[in-house]
GROMACS .gro file of C-alpha atoms in nm:
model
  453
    1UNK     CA    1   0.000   0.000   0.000
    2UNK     CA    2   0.164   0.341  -0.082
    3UNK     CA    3   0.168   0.652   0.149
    4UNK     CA    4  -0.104   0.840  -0.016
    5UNK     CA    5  -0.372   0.511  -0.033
    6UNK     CA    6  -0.260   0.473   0.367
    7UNK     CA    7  -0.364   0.788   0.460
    8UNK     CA    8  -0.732   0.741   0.283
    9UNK     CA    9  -0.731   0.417   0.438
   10UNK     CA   10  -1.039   0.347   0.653
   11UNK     CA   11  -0.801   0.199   0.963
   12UNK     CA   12  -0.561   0.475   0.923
   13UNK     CA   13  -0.835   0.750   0.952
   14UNK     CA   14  -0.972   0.563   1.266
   15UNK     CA   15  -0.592   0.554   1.418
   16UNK     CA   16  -0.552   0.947   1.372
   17UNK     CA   17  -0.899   0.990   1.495
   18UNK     CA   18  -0.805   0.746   1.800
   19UNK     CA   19  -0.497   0.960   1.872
   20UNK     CA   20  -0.676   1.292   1.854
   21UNK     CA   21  -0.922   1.102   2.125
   22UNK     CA   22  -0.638   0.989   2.359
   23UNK     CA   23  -0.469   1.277   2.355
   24UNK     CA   24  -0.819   1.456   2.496
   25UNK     CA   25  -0.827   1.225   2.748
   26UNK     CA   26  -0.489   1.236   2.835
   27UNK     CA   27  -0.517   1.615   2.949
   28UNK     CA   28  -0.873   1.565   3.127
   29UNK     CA   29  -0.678   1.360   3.342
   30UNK     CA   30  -0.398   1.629   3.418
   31UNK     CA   31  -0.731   1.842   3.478
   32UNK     CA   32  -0.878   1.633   3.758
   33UNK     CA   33  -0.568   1.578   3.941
   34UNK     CA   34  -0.419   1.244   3.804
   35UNK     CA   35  -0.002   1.285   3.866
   36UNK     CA   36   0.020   1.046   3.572
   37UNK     CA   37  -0.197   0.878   3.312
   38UNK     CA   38  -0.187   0.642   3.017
   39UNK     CA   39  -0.458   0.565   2.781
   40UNK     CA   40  -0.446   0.227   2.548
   41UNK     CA   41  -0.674   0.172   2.301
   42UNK     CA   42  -0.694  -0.129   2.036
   43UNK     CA   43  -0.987  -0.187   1.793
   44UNK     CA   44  -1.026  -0.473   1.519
   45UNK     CA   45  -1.249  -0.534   1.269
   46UNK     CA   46  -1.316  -0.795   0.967
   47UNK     CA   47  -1.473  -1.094   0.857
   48UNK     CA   48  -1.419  -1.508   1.030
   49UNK     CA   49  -1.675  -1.735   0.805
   50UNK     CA   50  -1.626  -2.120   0.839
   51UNK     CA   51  -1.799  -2.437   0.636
   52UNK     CA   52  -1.864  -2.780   0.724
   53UNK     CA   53  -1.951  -3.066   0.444
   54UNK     CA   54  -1.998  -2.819   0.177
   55UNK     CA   55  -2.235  -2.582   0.383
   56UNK     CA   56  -2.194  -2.253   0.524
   57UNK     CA   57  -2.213  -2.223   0.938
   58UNK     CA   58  -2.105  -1.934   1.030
   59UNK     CA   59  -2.022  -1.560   0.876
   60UNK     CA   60  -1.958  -1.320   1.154
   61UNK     CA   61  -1.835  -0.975   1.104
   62UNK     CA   62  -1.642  -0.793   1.408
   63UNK     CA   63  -1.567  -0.447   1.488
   64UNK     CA   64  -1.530  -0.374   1.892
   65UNK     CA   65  -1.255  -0.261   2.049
   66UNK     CA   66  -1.255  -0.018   2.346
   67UNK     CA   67  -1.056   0.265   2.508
   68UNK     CA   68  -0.886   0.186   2.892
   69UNK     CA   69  -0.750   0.460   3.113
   70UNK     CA   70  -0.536   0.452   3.388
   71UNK     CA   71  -0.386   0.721   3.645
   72UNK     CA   72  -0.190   0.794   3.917
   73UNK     CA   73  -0.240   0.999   4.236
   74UNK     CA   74  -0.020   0.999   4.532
   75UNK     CA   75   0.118   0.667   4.450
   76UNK     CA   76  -0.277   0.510   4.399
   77UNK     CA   77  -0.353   0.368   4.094
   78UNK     CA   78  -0.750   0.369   3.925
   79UNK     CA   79  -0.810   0.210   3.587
   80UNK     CA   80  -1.163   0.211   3.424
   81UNK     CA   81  -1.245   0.169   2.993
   82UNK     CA   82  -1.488   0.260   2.764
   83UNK     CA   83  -1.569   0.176   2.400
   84UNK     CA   84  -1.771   0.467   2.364
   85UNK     CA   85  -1.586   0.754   2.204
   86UNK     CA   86  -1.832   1.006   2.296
   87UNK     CA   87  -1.697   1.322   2.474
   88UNK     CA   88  -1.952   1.284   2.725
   89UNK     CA   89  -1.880   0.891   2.795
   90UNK     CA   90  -1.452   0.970   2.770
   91UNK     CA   91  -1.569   1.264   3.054
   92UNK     CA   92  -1.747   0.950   3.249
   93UNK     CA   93  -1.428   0.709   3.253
   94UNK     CA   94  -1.154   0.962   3.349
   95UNK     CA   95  -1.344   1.047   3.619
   96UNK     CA   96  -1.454   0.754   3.742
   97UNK     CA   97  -1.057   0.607   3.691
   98UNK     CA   98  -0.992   0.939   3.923
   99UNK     CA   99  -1.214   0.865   4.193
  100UNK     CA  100  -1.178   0.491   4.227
  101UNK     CA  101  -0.777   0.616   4.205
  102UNK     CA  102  -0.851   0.777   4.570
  103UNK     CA  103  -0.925   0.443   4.709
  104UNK     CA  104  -0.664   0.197   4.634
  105UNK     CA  105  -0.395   0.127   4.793
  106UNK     CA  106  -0.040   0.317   4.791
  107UNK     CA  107   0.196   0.126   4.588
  108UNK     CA  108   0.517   0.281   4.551
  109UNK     CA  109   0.594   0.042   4.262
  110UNK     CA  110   0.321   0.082   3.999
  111UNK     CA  111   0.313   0.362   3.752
  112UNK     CA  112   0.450   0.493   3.408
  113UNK     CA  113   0.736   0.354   3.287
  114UNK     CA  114   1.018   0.557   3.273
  115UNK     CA  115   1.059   0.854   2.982
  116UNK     CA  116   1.378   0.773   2.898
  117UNK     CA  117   1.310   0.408   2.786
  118UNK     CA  118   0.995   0.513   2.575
  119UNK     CA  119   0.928   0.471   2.186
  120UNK     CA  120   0.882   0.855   2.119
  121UNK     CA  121   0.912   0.763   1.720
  122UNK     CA  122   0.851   0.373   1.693
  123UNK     CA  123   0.976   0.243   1.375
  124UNK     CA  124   0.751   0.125   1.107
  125UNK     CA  125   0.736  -0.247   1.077
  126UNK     CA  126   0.498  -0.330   0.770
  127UNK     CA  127   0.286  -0.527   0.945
  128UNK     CA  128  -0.027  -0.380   0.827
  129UNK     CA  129  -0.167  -0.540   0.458
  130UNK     CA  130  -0.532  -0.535   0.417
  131UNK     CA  131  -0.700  -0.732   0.135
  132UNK     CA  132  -1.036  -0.650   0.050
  133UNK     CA  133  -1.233  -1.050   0.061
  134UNK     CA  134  -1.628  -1.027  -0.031
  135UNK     CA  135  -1.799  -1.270   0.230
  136UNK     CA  136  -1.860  -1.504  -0.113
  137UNK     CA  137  -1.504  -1.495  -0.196
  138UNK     CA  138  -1.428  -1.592   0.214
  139UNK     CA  139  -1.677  -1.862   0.200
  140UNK     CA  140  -1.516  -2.016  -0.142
  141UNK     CA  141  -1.177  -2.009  -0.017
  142UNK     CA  142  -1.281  -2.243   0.308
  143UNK     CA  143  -1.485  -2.473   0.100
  144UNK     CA  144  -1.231  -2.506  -0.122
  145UNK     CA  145  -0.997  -2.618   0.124
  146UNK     CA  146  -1.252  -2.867   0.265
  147UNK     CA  147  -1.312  -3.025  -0.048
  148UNK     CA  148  -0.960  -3.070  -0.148
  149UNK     CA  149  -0.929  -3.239   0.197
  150UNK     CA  150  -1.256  -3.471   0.189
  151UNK     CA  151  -1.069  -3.571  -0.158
  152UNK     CA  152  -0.806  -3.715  -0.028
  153UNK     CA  153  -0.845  -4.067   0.069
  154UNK     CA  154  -1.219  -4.291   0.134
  155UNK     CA  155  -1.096  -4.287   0.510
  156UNK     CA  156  -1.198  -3.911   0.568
  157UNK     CA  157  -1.511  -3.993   0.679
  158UNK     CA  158  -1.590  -3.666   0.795
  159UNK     CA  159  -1.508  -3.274   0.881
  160UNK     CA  160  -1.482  -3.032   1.167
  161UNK     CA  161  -1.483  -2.769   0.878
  162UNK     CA  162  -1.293  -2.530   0.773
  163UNK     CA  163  -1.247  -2.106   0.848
  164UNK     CA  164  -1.104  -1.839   0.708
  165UNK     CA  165  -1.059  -1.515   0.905
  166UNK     CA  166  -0.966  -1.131   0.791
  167UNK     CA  167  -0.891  -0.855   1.030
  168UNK     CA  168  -0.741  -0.525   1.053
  169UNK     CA  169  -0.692  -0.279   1.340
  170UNK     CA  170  -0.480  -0.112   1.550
  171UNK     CA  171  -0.309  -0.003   1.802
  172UNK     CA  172  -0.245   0.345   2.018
  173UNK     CA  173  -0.099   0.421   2.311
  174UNK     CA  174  -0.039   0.748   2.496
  175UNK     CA  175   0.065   0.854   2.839
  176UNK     CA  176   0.143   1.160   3.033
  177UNK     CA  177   0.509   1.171   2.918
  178UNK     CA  178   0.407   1.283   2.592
  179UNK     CA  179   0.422   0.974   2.443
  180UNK     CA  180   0.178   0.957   2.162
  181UNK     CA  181   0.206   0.639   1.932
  182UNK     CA  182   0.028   0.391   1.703
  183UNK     CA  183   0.065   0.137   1.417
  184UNK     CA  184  -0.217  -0.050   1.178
  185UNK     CA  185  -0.151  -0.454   1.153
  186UNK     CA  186  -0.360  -0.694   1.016
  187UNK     CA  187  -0.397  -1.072   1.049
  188UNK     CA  188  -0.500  -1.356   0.779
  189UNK     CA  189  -0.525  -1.745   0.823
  190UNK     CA  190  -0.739  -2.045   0.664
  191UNK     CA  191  -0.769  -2.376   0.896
  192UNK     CA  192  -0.903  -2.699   0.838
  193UNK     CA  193  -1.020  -2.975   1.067
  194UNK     CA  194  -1.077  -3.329   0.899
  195UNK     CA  195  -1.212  -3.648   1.090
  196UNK     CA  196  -1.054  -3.992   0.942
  197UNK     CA  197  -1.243  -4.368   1.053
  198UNK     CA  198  -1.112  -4.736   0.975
  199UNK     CA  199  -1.320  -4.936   1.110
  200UNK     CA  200  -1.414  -4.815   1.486
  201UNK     CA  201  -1.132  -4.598   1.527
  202UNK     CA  202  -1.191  -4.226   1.488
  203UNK     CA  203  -0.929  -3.996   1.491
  204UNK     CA  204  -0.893  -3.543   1.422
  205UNK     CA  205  -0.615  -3.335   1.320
  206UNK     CA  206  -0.567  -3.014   1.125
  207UNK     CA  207  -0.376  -2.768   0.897
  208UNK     CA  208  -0.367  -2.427   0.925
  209UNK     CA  209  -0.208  -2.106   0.776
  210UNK     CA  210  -0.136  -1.748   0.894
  211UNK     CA  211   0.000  -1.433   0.789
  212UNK     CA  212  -0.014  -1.067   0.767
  213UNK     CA  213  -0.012  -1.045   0.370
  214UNK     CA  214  -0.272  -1.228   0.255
  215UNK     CA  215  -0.110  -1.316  -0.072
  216UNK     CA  216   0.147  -1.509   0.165
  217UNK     CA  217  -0.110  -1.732   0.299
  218UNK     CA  218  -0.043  -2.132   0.193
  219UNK     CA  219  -0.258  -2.235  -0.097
  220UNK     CA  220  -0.604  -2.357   0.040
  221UNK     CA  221  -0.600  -2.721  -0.142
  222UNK     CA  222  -0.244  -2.734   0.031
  223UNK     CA  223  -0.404  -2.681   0.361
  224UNK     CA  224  -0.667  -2.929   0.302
  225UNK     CA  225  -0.418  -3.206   0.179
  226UNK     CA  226  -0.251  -3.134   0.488
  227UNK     CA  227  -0.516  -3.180   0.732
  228UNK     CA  228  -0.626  -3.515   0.591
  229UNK     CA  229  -0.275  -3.654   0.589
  230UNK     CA  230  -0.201  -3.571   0.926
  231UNK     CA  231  -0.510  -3.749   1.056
  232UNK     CA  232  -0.466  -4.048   0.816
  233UNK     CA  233  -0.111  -4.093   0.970
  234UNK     CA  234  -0.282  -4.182   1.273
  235UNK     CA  235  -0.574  -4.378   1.220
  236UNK     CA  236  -0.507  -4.684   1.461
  237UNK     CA  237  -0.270  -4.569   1.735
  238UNK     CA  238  -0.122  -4.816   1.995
  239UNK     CA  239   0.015  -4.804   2.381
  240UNK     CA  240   0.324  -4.868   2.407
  241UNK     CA  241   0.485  -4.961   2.780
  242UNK     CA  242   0.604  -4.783   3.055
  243UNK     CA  243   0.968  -4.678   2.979
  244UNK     CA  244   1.242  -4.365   2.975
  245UNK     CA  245   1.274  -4.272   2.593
  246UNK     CA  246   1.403  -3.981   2.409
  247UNK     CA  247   1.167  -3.749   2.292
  248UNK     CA  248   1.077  -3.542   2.012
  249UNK     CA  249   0.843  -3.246   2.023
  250UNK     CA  250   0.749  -3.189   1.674
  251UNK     CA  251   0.805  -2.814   1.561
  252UNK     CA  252   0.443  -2.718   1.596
  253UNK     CA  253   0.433  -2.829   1.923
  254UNK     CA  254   0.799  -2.754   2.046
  255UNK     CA  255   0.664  -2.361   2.129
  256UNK     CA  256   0.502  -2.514   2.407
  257UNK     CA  257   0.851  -2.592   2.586
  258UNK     CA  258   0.968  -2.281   2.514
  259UNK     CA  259   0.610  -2.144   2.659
  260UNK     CA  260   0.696  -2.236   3.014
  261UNK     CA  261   1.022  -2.096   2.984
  262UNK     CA  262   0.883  -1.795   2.990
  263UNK     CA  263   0.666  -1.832   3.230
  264UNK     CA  264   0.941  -1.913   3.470
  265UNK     CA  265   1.149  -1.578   3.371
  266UNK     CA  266   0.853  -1.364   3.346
  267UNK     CA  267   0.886  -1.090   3.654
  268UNK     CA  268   0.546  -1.163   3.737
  269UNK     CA  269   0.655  -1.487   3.887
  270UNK     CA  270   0.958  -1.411   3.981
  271UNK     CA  271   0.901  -1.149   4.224
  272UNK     CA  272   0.607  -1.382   4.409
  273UNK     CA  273   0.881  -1.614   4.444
  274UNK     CA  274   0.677  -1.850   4.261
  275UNK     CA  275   0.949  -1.980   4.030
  276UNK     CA  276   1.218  -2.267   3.962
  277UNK     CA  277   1.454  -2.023   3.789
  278UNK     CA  278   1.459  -1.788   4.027
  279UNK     CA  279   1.808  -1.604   4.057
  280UNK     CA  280   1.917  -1.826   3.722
  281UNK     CA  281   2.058  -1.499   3.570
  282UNK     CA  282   2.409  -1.560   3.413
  283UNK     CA  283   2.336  -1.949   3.506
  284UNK     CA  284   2.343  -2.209   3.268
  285UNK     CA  285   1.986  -2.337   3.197
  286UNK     CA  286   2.037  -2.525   2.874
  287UNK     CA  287   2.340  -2.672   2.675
  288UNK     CA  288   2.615  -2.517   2.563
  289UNK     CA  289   2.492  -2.500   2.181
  290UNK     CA  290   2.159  -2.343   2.230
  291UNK     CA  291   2.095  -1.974   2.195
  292UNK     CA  292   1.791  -1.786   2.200
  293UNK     CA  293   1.762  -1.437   2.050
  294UNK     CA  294   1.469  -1.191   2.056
  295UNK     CA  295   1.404  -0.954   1.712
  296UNK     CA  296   1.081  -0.732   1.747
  297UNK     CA  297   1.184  -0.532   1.444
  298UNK     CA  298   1.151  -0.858   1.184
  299UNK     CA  299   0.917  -0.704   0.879
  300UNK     CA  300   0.604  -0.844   0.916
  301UNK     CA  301   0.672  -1.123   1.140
  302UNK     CA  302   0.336  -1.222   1.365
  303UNK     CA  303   0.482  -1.094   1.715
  304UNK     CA  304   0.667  -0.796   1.582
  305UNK     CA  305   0.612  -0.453   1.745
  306UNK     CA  306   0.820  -0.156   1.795
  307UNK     CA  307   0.711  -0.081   2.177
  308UNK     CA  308   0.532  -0.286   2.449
  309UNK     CA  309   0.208  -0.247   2.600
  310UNK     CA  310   0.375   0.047   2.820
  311UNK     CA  311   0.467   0.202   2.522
  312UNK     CA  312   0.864   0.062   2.612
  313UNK     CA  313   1.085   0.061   2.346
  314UNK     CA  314   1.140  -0.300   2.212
  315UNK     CA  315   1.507  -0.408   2.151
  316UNK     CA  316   1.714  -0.727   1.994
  317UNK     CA  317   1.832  -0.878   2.313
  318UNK     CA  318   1.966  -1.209   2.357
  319UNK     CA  319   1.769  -1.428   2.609
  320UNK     CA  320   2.043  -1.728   2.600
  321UNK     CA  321   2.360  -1.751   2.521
  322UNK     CA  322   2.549  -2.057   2.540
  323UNK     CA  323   2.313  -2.198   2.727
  324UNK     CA  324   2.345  -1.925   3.018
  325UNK     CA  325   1.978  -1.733   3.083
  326UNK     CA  326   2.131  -1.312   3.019
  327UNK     CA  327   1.779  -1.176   3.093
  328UNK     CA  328   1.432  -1.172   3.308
  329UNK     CA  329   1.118  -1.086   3.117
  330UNK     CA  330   0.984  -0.785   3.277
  331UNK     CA  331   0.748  -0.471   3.306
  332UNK     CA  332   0.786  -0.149   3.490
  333UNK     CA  333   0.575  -0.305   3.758
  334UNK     CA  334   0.751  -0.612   3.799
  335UNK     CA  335   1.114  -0.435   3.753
  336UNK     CA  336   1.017  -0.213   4.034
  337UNK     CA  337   0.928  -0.509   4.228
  338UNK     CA  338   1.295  -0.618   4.147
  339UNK     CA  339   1.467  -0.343   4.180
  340UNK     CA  340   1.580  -0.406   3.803
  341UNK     CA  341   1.472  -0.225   3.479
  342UNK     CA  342   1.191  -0.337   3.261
  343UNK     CA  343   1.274  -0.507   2.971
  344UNK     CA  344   1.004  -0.403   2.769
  345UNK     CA  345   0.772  -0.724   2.775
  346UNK     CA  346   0.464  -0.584   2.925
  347UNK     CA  347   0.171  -0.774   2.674
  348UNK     CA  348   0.458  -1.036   2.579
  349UNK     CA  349   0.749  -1.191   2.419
  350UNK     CA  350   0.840  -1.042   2.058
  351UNK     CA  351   0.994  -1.298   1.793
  352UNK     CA  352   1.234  -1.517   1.964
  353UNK     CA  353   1.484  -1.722   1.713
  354UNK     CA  354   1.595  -2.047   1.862
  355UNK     CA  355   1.939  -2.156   1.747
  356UNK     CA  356   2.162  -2.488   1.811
  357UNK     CA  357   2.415  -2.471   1.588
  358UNK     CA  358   2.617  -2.802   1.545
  359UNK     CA  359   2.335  -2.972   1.682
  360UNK     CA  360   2.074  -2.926   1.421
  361UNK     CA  361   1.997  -3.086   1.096
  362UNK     CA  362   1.651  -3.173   0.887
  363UNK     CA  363   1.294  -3.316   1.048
  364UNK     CA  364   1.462  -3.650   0.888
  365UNK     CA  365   1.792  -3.603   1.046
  366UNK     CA  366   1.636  -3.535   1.375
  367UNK     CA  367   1.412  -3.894   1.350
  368UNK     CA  368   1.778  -4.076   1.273
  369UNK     CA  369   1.919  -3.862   1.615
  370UNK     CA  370   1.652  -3.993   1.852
  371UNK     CA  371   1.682  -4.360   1.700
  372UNK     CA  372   1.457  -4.540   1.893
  373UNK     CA  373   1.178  -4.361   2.126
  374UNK     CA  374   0.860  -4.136   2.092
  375UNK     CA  375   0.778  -3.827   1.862
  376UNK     CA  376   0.529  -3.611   2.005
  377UNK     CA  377   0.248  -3.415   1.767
  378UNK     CA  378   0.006  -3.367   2.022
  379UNK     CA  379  -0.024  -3.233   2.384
  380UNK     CA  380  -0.318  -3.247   2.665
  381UNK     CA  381  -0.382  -3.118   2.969
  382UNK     CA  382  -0.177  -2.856   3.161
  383UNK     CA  383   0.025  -3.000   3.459
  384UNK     CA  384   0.311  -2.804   3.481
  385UNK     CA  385   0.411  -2.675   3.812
  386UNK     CA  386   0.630  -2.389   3.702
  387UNK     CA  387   0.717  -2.300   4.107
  388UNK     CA  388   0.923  -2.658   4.118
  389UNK     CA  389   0.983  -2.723   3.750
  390UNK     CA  390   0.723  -3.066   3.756
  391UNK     CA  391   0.606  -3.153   3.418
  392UNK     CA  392   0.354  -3.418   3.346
  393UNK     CA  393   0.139  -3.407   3.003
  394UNK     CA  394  -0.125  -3.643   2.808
  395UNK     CA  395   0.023  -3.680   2.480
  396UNK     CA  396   0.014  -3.890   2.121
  397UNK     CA  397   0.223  -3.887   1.795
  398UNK     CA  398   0.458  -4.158   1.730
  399UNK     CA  399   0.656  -4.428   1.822
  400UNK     CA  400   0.997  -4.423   1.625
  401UNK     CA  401   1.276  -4.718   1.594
  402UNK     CA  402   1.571  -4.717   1.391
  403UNK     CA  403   1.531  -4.343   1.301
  404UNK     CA  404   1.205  -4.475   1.124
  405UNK     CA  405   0.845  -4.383   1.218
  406UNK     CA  406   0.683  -4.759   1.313
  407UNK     CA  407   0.344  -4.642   1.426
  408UNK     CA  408   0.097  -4.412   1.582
  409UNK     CA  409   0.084  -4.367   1.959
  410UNK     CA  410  -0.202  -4.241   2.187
  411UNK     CA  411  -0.340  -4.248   2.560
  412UNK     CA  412   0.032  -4.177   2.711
  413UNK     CA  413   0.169  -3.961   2.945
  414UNK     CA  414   0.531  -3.792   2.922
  415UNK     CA  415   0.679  -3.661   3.224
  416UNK     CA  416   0.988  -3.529   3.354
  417UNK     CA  417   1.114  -3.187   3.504
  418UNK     CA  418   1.192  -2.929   3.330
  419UNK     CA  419   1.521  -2.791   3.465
  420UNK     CA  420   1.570  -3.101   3.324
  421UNK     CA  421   1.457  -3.167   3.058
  422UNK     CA  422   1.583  -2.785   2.942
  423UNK     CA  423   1.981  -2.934   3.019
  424UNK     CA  424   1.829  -3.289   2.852
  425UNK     CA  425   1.846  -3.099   2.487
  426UNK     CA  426   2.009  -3.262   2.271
  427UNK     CA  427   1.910  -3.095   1.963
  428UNK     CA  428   1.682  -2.817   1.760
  429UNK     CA  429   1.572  -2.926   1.450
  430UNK     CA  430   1.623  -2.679   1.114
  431UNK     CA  431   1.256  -2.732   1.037
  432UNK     CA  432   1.147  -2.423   1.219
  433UNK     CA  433   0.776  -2.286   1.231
  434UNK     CA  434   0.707  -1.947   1.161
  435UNK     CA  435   0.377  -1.932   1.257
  436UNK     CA  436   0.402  -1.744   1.616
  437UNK     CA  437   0.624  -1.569   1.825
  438UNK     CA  438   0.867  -1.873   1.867
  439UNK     CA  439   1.041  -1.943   1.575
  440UNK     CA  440   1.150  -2.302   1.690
  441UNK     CA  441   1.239  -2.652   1.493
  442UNK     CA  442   1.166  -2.978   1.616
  443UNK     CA  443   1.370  -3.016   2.013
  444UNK     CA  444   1.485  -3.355   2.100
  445UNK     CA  445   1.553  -3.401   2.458
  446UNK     CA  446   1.743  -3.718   2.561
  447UNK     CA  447   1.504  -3.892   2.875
  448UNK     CA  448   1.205  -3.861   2.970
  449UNK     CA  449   0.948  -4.101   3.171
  450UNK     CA  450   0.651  -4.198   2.918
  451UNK     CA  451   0.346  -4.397   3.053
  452UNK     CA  452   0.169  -4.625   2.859
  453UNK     CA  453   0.030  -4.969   2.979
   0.00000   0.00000   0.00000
C-alpha cells in the first residue's frame, strides 16, 4: 500500500482519529488531578466465516474494540475503559478512573514507565496489509480447502470444517510523558479440521495457515491435503509400555517448551517467588549449543512490534547464550518489584529465534538422532508446576525405531522436570515454524518417563 492510499485508508483514519481522542483524554486527566496517566486503546475489525460438508455455518463480522485509562495519584492507581468515544462517555471514565484512584492502595511500585526508555518515534514495521475478501469470496476459499481435503483418501469420513478469518486494526498508546504512538496490523489465516475412521477408530487433526499479507497465505488445497494426511497418519494408534525414551516435540508443538520458559522468567513470577529459575541470571539453563535471541523489528513477522504495552521501546536482546539465561522478562511493575529495569515485555514476548548450531539438521535427520523412542504431535492437559519445575502431560504422535516412524501412539503420558529436561536438549531441529512468536524446529531431549500400559 503506498503513502497516499494509507492515509485514505479506513483503519488509518480511525488511528488518527483514536490519537486525537487519547490525547483529549490524556489532558482531562492532568485536569482532575491524576499525577500520571496512560490511555491504550486497540480496535479490530473484519470478517471469520467457516464451512462444514460443503455448507456454510457461520459468517460473523467484528468491529469492537474499546478505550482503557489509567492514572496515578499519590502513589494510587484507578483504571476504568470505555468503548464509547463520545466526549460525554470519555468525561465518564476519566473520572470515574480518578475517583476509584482515591481508594486503592499506595503502591510505591506501579506507575508509568520511565521517559527515557519510551518509543517517542517507533519504527515502522509493515505489518499492516489489508485485502479487500467479499464474504462469497471468504466462504469459497474455506470450502475449497474442505473439499480438497474430503478428496483425499475414502478414510476421511468426515469434517470439523474449515475457516477463514480477515482482520485489521490497531493499536495506540499514549501517556502523560508525551508519548503519543500507534501502528495498523492486520492478520489472515485459513484452517481446516478433517475427521478420518477405519473401522471403529476415529481420529482429528488439522492444517492451518497465517500471515499478515494475505497473498502469503499457503494455498487452500495445500491446507486441506494437509489436514487429511495428518489425521490419516494416525488412524489406529497403539500403547506402548512404561519406559524412559528420548523425545521429540514436533516443531508445531515444540513452542510449548519454550512457553513455560517464559513463564518461569517472566517478573510476574519471579518477584512472588513462585518460580524454579529464580536467581538463574548468568546461570546455565540449557546446553552449551543453544541460543535464544529476541528480534521485534523482523518485517512483518506475527509478534513484531516496535514498543510494548507500556509504550517501552522494544530491543534485539539475547535471552540465552550458550546456554546461560542473560535476561528476566519484565514490566515497569515487575522491575520495580525487582529493583531491576523493565525489559520491555509488558503484553509479551516479541519474535524469539531459537538456534543450536552443530546440533541441528533436517525433520529426517532429527528422526535418525533420537533412534529409537517417541515423537510427540500432540499435547493435553496442563500440569506443569512452574514454582518446582514438575512436568507431566497427556500426549500422542509416534513411536519411532531405527530413526524410522513404526506407528501411531495415543493415551500416554510424558513426564519429567523441566530444569531437566531444558539441560536434557540434545538438539533443535532446522525445520522451524514461523507461525508465532517462537520461531523453533523440532527439540529432542534425551530422557524422559513416558506412561503407557
Amino acid at each position: 500500500m503506498t503513502p497516499a492510499s494509507k492515509s485514505q485508508d479506513p483503519i488509518t483514519q480511525q488511528l488518527s482519529d483514536v490519537k486525537a481522542r487519547v490525547a483529549t483524554v490524556l489532558e482531562l486527566a492532568k485536569s482532575l488531578g491524576a499525577d500520571g496517566a496512560e490511555v491504550a486503546m486497540s480496535r479490530q475489525q473484519g470478517l471469520s466465516v467457516s464451512t462444514r460438508m460443503g455448507e456454510v455455518e457461520n459468517v460473523e463480522f467484528t468491529n469492537d474494540g474499546a478505550l482503557g485509562i489509567t492514572v496515578y495519584r499519590q502513589g494510587r492507581k484507578g483504571s476504568a475503559s470505555t468503548a464509547d468515544l463520545s466526549e460525554q462517555a470519555l468525561i465518564k471514565t476519566v473520572t470515574a478512573a480518578v475517583n476509584i484512584a482515591k481508594y486503592t492502595s499506595v503502591d510505591d511500585c506501579s506507575g508509568l514507565a520511565d521517559k527515557a526508555l519510551l518509543a517517542m518515534q517507533p519504527l515502522d514495521l509493515d505489518l499492516y496489509h489489508p485485502h479487500e475478501i467479499s464474504t462469497e469470496e471468504a466462504i469459497e476459499l474455506a470450502k475449497e480447502c474442505e473439499e480438497s481435503a474430503l478428496a483425499v483418501d475414502a478414510r476421511i469420513s468426515n469434517s470439523d470444517g474449515a475457516s477463514f478469518d480477515s482482520f485489521s486494526g490497531f493499536k495506540v498508546y499514549g501517556n502523560s510523558h508525551g508519548q503519543l504512538v500507534g501502528y495498523p496490523s492486520t492478520r489472515h489465516s485459513l484452517s481446516c479440521v478433517m475427521i478420518a475412521s477405519d473401522g471403529d477408530n476415529m481420529e482429528r487433526d488439522y492444517a492451518y495457515t497465517v500471515n499478515r499479507d494475505f497473498a502469503l497465505l499457503e494455498n487452500a488445497k495445500n491446507i486441506g491435503v494437509q489436514a487429511s494426511q495428518e489425521v490419516l497418519s494416525r488412524l489406529n494408534p497403539q500403547t506402548i509400555a512404561t519406559s524412559k525414551v528420548p523425545v521429540l516435540f514436533r516443531a508445531d508443538i515444540a513452542n510449548t517448551i519454550w512457553g513455560h520458559f517464559i513463564a518461569a522468567i517472566s517478573g510476574g513470577n519471579l518477584y512472588r517467588k513462585s518460580s524454579f529459575l529464580l536467581d538463574a541470571i548468568g546461570n546455565d539453563v540449557f546446553p552449551k549449543f543453544l541460543n535464544i535471541s529476541e528480534r521485534p523489528h523482523i518485517a512483518r513477522a506475527l509478534a513484531s512490534s516496535a514498543f510494548d504495552s507500556e509504550g517501552v521501546l522494544t530491543q534485539d536482546r539475547e535471552i540465552i547464550s550458550q546456554g546461560a539465561l542473560q535476561t528476566y522478562l519484565l514490566t515497569s511493575y515487575s522491575a520495580r518489584k525487582l529493583g531491576l529495569t523493565t525489559t520491555g515485555h509488558a503484553g509479551g514476548i516479541h519474535n524469539w529465534l531459537v538456534d543450536a548450531k552443530g546440533h541441528d539438521g533436517s525433520f529426517d535427520a532429527m528422526l535418525k538422532t533420537l533412534g529409537t523412542g517417541l515423537l510427540v504431535t500432540e499435547l493435553m492437559g496442563q500440569g506443569v508446576n512452574i514454582i518446582n519445575g514438575d512436568y507431566s502431560r497427556g500426549a500422542a504422535g509416534f513411536w519411532v525405531e531405527n530413526g524410522e516412524i513404526a506407528y501411531p501412539v495415543s493415551e500416554i503420558t510424558i513426564a519429567g522436570n523441566l530444569a531437566q529436561m531444558f539441560k536434557g536438549i540434545v538438539a533443535v531441529g532446522s525445520d522451524v515454524d514461523l507461525r508465532g512468536s517462537i520461531r523453533t524446529g523440532s527439540i529432542l531431549i534425551d530422557e524422559m518417563q513416558v506412561a503407557g500400559h
